[in-house]
CSV table of C-alpha atoms and ligand atoms in Angstrom, one decimal:
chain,number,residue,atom,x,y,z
A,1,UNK,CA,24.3,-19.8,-1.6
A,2,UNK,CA,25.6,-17.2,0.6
A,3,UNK,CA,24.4,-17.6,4.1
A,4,UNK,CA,22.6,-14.5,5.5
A,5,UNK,CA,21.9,-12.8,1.8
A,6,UNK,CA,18.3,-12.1,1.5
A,7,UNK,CA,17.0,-10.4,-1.6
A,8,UNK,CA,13.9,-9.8,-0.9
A,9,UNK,CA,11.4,-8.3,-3.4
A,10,UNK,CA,8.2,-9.4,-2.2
A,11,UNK,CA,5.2,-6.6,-1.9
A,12,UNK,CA,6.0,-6.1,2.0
A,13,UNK,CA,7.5,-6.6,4.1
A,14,UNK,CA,10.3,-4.7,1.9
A,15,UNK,CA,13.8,-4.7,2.7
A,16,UNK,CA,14.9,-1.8,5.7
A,17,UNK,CA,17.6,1.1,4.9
A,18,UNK,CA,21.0,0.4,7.0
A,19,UNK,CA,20.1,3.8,8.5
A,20,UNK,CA,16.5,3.3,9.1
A,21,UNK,CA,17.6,0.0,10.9
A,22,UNK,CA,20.3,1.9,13.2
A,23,UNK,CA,17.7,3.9,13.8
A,24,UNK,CA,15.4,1.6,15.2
A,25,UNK,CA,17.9,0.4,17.5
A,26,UNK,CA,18.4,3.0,19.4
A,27,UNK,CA,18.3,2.3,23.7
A,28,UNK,CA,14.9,2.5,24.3
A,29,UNK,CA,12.8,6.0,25.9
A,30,UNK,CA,10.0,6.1,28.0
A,31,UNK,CA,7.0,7.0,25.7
A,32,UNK,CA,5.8,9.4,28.7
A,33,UNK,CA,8.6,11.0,28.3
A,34,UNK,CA,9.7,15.1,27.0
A,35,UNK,CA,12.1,12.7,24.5
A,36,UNK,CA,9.4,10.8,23.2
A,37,UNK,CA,6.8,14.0,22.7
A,38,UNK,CA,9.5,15.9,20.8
A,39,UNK,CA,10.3,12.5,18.5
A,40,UNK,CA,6.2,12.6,17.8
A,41,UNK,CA,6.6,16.3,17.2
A,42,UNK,CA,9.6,16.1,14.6
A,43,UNK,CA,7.5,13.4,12.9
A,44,UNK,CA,4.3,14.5,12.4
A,45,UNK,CA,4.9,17.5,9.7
A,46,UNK,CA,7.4,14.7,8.1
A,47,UNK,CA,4.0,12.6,7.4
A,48,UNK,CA,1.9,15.3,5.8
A,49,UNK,CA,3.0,15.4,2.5
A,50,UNK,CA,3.3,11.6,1.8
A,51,UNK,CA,-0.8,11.4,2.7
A,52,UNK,CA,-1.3,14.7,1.1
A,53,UNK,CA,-2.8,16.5,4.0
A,54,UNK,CA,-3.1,19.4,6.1
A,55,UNK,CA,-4.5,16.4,9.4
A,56,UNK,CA,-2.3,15.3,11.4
A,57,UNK,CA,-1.6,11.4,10.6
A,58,UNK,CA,-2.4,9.1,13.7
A,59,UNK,CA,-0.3,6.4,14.5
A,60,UNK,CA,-1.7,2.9,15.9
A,61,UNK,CA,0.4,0.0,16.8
A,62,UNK,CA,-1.0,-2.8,14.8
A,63,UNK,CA,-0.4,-4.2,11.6
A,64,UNK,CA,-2.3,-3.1,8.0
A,65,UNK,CA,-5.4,-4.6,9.0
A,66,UNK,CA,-5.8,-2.9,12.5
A,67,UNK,CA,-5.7,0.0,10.3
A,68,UNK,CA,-8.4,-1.2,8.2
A,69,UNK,CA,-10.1,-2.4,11.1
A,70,UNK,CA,-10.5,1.4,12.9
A,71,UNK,CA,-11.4,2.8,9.6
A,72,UNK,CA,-14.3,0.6,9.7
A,73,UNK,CA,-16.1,0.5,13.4
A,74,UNK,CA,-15.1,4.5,13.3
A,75,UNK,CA,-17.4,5.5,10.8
A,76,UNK,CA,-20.2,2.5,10.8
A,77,UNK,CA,-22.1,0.7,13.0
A,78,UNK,CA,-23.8,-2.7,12.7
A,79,UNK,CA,-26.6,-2.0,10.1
A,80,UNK,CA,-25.1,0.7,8.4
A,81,UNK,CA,-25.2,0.2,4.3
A,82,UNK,CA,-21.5,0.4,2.5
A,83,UNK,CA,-19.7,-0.1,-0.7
A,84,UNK,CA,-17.4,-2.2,-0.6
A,85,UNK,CA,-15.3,-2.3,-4.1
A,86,UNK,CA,-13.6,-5.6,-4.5
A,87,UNK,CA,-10.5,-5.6,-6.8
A,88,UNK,CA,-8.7,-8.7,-5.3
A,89,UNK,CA,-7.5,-10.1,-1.7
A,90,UNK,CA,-6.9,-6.9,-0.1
A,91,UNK,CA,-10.7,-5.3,-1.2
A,92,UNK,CA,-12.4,-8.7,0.2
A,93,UNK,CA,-10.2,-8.2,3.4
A,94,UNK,CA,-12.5,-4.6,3.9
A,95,UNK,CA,-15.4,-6.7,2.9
A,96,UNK,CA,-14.6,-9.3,5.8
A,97,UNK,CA,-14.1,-7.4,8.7
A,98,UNK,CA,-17.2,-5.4,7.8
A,99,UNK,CA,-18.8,-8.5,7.7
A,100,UNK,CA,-17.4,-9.2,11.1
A,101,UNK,CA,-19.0,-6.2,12.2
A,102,UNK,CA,-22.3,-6.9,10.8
A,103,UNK,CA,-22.2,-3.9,8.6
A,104,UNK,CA,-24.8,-4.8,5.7
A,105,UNK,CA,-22.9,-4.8,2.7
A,106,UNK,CA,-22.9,-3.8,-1.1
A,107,UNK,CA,-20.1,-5.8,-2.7
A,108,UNK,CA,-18.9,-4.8,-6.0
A,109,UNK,CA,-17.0,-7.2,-8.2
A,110,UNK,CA,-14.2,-6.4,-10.2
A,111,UNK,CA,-12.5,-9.0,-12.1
A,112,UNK,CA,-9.4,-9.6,-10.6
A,113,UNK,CA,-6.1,-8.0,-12.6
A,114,UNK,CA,-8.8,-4.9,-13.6
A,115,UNK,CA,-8.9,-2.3,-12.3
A,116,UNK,CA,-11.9,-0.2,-11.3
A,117,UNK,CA,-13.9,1.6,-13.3
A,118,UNK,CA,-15.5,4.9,-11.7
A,119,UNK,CA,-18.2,5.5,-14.1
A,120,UNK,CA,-19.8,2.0,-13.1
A,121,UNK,CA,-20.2,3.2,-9.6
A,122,UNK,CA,-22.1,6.8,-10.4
A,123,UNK,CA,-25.8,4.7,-11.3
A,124,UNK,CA,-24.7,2.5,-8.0
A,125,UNK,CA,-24.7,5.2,-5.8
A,126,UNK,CA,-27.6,7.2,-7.3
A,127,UNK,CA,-29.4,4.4,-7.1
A,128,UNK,CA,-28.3,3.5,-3.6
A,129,UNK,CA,-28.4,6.9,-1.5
A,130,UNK,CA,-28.6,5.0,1.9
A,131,UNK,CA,-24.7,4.0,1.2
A,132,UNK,CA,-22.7,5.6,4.0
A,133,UNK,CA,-19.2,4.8,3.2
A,134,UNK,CA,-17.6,4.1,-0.1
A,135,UNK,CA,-14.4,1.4,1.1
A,136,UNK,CA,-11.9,0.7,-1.6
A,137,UNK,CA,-8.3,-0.1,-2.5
A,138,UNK,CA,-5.7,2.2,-4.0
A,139,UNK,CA,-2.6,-0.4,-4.7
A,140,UNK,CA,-4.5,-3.8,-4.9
A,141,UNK,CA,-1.6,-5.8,-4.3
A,142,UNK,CA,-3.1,-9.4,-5.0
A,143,UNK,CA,-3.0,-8.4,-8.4
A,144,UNK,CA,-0.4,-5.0,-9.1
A,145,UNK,CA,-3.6,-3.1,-9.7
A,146,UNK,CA,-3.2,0.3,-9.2
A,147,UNK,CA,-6.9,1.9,-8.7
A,148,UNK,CA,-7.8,5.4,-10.1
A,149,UNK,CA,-8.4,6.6,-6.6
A,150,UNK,CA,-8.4,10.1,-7.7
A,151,UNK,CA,-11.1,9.4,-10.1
A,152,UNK,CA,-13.4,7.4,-8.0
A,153,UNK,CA,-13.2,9.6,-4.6
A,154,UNK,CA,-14.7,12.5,-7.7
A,155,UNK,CA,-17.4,10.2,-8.7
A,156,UNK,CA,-18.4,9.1,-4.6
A,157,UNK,CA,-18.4,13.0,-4.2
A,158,UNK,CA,-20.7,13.7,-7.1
A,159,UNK,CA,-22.8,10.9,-6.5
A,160,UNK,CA,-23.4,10.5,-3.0
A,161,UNK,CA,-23.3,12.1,0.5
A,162,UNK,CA,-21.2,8.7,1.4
A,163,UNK,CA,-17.2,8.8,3.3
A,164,UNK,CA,-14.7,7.6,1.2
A,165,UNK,CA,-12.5,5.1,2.8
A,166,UNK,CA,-9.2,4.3,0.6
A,167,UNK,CA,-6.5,1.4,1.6
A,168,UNK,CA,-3.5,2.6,1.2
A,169,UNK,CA,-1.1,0.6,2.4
A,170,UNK,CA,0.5,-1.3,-0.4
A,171,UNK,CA,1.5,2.4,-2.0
A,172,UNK,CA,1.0,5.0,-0.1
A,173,UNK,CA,5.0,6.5,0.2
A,174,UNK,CA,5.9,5.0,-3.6
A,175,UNK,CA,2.5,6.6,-5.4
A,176,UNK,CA,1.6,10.4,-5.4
A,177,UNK,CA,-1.6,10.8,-3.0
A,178,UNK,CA,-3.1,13.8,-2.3
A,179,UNK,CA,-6.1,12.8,0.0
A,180,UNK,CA,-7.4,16.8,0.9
A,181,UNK,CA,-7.7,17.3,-2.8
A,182,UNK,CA,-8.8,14.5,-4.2
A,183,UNK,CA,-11.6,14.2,-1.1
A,184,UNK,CA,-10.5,11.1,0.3
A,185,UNK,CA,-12.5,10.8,3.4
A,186,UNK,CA,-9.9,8.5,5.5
A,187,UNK,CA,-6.5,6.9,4.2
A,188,UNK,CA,-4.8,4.1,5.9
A,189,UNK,CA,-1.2,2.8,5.5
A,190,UNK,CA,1.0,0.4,6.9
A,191,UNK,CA,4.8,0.8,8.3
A,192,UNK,CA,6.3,-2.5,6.3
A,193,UNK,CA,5.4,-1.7,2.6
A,194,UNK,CA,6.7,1.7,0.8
A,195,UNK,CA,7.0,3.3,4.4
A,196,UNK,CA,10.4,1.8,4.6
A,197,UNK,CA,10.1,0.7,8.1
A,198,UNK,CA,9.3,-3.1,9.6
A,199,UNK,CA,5.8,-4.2,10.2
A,200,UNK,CA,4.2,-2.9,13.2
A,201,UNK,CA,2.6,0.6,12.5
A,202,UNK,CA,-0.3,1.9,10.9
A,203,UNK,CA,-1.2,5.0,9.7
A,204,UNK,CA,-4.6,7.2,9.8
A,205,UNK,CA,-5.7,10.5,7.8
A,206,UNK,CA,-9.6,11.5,8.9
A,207,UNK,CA,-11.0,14.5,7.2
A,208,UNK,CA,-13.3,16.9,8.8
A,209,UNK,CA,-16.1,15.5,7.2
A,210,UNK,CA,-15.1,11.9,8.4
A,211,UNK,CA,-14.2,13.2,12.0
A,212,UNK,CA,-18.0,14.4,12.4
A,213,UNK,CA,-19.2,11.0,11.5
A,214,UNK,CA,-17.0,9.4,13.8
A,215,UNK,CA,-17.6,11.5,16.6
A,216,UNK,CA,-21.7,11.1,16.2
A,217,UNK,CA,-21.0,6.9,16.2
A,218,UNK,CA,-21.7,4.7,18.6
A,219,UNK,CA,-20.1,1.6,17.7
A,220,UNK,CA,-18.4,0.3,20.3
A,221,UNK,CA,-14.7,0.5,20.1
A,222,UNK,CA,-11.7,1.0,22.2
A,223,UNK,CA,-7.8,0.3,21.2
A,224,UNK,CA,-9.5,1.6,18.0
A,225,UNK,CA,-10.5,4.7,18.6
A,226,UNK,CA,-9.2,6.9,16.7
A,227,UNK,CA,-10.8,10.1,19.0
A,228,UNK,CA,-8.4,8.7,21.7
A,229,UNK,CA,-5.1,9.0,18.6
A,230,UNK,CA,-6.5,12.5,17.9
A,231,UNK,CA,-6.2,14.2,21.1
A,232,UNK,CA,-3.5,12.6,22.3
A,233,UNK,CA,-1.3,13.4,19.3
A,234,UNK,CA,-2.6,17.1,19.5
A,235,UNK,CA,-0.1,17.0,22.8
A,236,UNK,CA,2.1,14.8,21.1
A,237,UNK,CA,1.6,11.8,22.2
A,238,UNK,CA,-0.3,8.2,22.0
A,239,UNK,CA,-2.9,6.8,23.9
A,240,UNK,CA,-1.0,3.2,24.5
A,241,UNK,CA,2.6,2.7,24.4
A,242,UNK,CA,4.0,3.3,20.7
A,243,UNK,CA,6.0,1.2,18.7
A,244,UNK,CA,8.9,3.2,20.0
A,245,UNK,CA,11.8,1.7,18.1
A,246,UNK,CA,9.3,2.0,14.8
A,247,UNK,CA,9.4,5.5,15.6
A,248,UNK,CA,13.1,6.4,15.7
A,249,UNK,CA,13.1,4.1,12.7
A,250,UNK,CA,9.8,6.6,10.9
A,251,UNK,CA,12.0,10.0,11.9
A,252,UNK,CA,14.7,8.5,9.6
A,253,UNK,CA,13.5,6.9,7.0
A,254,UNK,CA,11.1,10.1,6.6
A,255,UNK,CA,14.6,12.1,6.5
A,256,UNK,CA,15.2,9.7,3.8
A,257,UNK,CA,12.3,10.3,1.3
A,258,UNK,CA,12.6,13.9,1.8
A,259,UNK,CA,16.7,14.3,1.1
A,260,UNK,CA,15.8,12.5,-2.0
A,261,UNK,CA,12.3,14.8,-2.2
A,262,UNK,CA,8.6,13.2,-2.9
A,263,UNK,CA,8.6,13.3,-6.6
A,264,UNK,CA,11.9,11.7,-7.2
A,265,UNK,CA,10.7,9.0,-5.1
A,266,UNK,CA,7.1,8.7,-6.9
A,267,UNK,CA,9.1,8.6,-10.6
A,268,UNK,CA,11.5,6.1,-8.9
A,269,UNK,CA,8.5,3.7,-8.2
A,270,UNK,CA,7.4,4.4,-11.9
A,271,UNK,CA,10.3,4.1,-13.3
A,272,UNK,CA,11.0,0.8,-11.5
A,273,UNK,CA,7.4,-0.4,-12.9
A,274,UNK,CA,8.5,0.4,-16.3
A,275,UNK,CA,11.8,-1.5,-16.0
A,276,UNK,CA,10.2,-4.7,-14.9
A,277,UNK,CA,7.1,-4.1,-17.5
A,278,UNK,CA,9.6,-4.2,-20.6
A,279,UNK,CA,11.8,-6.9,-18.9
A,280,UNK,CA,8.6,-9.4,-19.2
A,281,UNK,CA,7.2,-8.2,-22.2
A,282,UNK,CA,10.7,-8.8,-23.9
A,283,UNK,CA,10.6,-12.4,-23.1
A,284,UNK,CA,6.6,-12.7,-24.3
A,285,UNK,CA,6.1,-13.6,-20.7
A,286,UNK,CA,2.5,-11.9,-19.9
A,287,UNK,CA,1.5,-9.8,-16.8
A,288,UNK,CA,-1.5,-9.7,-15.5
A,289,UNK,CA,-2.5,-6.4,-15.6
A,290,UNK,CA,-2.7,-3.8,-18.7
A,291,UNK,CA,-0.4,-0.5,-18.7
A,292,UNK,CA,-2.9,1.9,-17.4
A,293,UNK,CA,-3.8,-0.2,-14.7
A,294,UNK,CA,-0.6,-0.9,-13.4
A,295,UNK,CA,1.1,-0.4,-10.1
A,296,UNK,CA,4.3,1.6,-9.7
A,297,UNK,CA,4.6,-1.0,-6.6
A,298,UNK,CA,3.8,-4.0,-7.5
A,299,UNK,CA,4.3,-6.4,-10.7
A,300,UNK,CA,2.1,-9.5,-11.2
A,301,UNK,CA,3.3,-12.1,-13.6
A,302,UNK,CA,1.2,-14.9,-15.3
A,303,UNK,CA,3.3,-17.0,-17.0
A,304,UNK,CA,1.5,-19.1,-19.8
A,305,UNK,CA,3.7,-21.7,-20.6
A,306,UNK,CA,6.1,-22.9,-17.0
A,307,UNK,CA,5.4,-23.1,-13.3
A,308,UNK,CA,5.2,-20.1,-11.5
A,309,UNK,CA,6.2,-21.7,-7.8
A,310,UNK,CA,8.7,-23.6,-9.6
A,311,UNK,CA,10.2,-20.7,-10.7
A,312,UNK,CA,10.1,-19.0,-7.3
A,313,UNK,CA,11.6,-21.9,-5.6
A,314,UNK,CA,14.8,-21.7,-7.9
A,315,UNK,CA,15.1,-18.0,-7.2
A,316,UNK,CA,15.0,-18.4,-3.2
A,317,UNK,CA,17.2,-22.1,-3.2
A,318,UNK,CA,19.6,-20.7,-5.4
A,319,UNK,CA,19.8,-16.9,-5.1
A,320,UNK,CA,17.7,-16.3,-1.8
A,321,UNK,CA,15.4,-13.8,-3.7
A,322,UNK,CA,12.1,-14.2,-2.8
A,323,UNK,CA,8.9,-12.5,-4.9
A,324,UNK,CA,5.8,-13.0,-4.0
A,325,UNK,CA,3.2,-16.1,-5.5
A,326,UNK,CA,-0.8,-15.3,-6.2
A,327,UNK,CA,-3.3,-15.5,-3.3
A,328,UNK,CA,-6.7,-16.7,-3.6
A,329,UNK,CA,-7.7,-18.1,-6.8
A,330,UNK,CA,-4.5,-16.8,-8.7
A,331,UNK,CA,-2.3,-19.3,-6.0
A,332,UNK,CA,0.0,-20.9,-8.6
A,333,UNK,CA,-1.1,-19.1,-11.1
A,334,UNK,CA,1.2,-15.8,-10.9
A,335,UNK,CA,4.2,-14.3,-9.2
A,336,UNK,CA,4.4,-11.0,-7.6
A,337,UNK,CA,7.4,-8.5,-7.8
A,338,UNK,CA,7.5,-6.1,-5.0
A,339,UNK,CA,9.2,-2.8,-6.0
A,340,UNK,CA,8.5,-0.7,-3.3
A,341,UNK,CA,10.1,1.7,-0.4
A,342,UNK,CA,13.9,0.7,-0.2
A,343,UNK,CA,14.3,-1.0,-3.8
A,344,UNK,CA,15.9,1.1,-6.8
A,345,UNK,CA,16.3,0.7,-10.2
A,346,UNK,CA,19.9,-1.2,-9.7
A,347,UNK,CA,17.9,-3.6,-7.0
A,348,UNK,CA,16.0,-4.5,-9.9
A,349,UNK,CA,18.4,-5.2,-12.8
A,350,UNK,CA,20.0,-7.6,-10.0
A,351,UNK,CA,16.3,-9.2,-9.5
A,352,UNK,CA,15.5,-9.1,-13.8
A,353,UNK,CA,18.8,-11.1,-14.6
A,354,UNK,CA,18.7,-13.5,-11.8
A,355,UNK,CA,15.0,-14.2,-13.1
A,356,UNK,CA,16.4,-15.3,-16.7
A,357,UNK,CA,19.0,-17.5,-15.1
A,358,UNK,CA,16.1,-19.2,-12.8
A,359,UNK,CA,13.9,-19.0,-16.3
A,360,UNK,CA,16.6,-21.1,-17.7
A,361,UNK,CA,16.9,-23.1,-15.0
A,362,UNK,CA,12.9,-24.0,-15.1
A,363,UNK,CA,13.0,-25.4,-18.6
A,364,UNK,CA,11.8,-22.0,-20.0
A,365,UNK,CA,13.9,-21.2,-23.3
A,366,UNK,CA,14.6,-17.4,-23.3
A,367,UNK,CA,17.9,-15.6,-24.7
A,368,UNK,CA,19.6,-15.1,-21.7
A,369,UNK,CA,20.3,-10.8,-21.2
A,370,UNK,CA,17.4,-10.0,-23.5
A,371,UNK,CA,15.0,-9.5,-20.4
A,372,UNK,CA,17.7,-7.2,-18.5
A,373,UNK,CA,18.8,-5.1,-21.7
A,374,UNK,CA,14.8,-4.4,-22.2
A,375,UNK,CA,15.1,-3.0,-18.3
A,376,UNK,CA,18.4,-1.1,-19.2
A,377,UNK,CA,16.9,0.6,-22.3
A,378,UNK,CA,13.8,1.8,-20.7
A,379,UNK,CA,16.6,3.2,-17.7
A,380,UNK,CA,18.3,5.1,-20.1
A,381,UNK,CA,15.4,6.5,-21.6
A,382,UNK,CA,13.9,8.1,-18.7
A,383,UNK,CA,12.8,11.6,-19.1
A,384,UNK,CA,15.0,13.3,-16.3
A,385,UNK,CA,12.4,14.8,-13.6
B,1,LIG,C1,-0.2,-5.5,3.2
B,1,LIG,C2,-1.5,-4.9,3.0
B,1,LIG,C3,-2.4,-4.7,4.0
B,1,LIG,C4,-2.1,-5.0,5.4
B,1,LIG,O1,-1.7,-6.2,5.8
B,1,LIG,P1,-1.1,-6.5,7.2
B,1,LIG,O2,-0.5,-7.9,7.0
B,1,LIG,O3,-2.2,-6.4,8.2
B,1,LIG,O4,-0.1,-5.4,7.5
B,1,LIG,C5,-3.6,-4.1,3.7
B,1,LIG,N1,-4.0,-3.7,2.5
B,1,LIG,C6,-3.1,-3.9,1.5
B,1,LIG,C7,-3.5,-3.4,0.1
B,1,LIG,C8,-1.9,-4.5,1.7
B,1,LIG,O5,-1.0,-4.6,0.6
């Protein structure tokens, strides 16, 4: 194998652009700076459209979860009653920390590989008016479940008085979001997923209706508080020293998804969903998840009839791709493909064929090309946007 050739099509991290990466390697500036207040300035309108907001977007330090984290103790305290809609790892991960805050809890199941159903929350929430936040996932990435957030943040509206809280992180950047108009209450992403960028940031949208809640809360908090992001990035700056390097690397790659302009990059992700999709289904191989349901990010796999990590241990010896196995109960079970941020169609045909050869390789008996002409055909089908 070649030495130092990483394919890497996992759900995040996700690979870096070349100019993203010079980017981040820039000599570094002090963050109290005038250079560092104009970088925050040029990047803050940059951020807007990807969330779908007129608010700024704050920016922590942290990974995913300390996003996750502050969207929790911000709007609840220990006692509070939430929602908490479980649709795989990522849904149990809000479920957790709010658990670790002694939040008192409403968990609501959904089989893993569904996705959620809004109507089955309306009686929930009628029935339960002393639920303050609604927390759910858009992209559940344990299982390529794309959630109808749009949907669900209607029927939270409609139904209750309760914030909706929506993790973002796995798609926000690859999936069209618009969190003013839908009435998503506070929308968190991460830097390492369809962001384009390495680990190491998270980003926050509050509403007004969420920034009254947080401001009348007294759970304690402090690296967390998202009161301290908001004014400081009103003079363009951050409370704590920033990820500065993340930062040069943001202004780029944000330069990037607009030369190339939001919607083109939202029907790239689709597009890249329906490719791997039809590559599967061409081979009988099953997914996990039904059409509707799917992720433009993320593909699960569950083959019925060879070893999943057998297969992804031919793929990294011999080829040094790496996807993704199943977390949880679905460990062994299924294999993820990450098609997100810095990953095109042509990253993909390279991924489908090199998956037949490892198919081969595993004892599966497929007709070797029939998997990547499936991919091909749906390319040249595309409806041009
Ligand atoms: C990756 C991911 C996170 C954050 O994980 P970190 O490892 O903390 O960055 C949170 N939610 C979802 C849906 C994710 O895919």
């Amino acid at each position: 194998m070649l030495a130092d050739q990483q394919i890497l099509r996992i759900p995040g991290p996700s690979p870096i652009p070349p100019s993203v990466e010079r980017a981040t390697i820039q000599p570094i500036i002090g963050h109290r700076g005038k250079e560092t207040s104009a970088l925050i300035q040029r990047i803050k309108p940059g951020l807007k459209p990807i969330f779908g907001t007129t608010q700024d977007i704050l920016m922590l330090t942290g990974s995913g979860t300390s996003g996750l984290e502050a969207a929790v103790v911000n709007t609840v305290k220990p006692g509070d009653e939430v929602l908490v809609i479980v649709t795989g790892a990522f849904g149990d991960r809000f479920n957790s920390i709010c658990k670790a805050y002694n939040i008192s809890v409403h968990r609501y199941d959904v089989e893993w590989g569904a996705a959620i159903d809004p109507d089955t929350i309306k009686t929930y929430l009628k029935e339960h008016p002393e639920i303050k936040v609604v927390f759910s996932t858009y992209c559940e990435t344990s299982t390529g479940v794309l959630n109808p957030i749009q949907e669900l943040a209607a029927v939270v509206s409609q139904n209750s008085n309760a914030l909706f809280v929506v993790d973002g992180v796995s798609c926000v950047g690859g999936v069209e979001t618009k969190m003013d108009e839908w009435g998503i209450d506070v929308l968190v992403t991460g830097s390492q997923k369809a962001m384009m960028l390495p680990p190491g940031l998270t980003f926050i949208a509050v509403s007004e209706r969420a920034w009254q809640v947080i401001e009348e809360n007294e759970q304690a908090r402090f690296y967390l508080d998202l009161k301290k992001y908001r004014d400081n990035l009103a003079k363009d700056a951050t409370p704590f020293t920033p990820a500065v390097s993340l930062l040069f690397g943001l202004e780029q790659a944000l330069k990037l998804m607009a030369e190339e302009g939001l919607d083109q990059v939202y029907a790239r992700h689709n597009l890249m969903k329906n490719m791997t999709r039809a590559a599967f289904r061409a081979l009988d191989i099953p997914l996990l998840t039904d059409d509707h349901a799917a992720s433009p990010t993320v593909t699960a796999v569950k083959p019925a009839d060879f070893e999943a990590e057998a297969l992804r241990s031919v793929l990294k010896a011999e080829f040094g791709l790496s996807v993704a196995g199943g977390q949880q109960h679905l460990k062994g079970k299924i294999f993820r493909i990450g098609h997100m941020g810095y990953c095109s169609p042509a990253d993909l045909l390279q991924t489908i064929s090199i998956i037949e050869i490892a198919l081969t390789k595993v004892g599966k008996n497929i007709e070797l090309g029939k998997a990547t002409r499936a991919a091909q055909e749906v390319y040249l089908l595309q409806e041009e946007v």
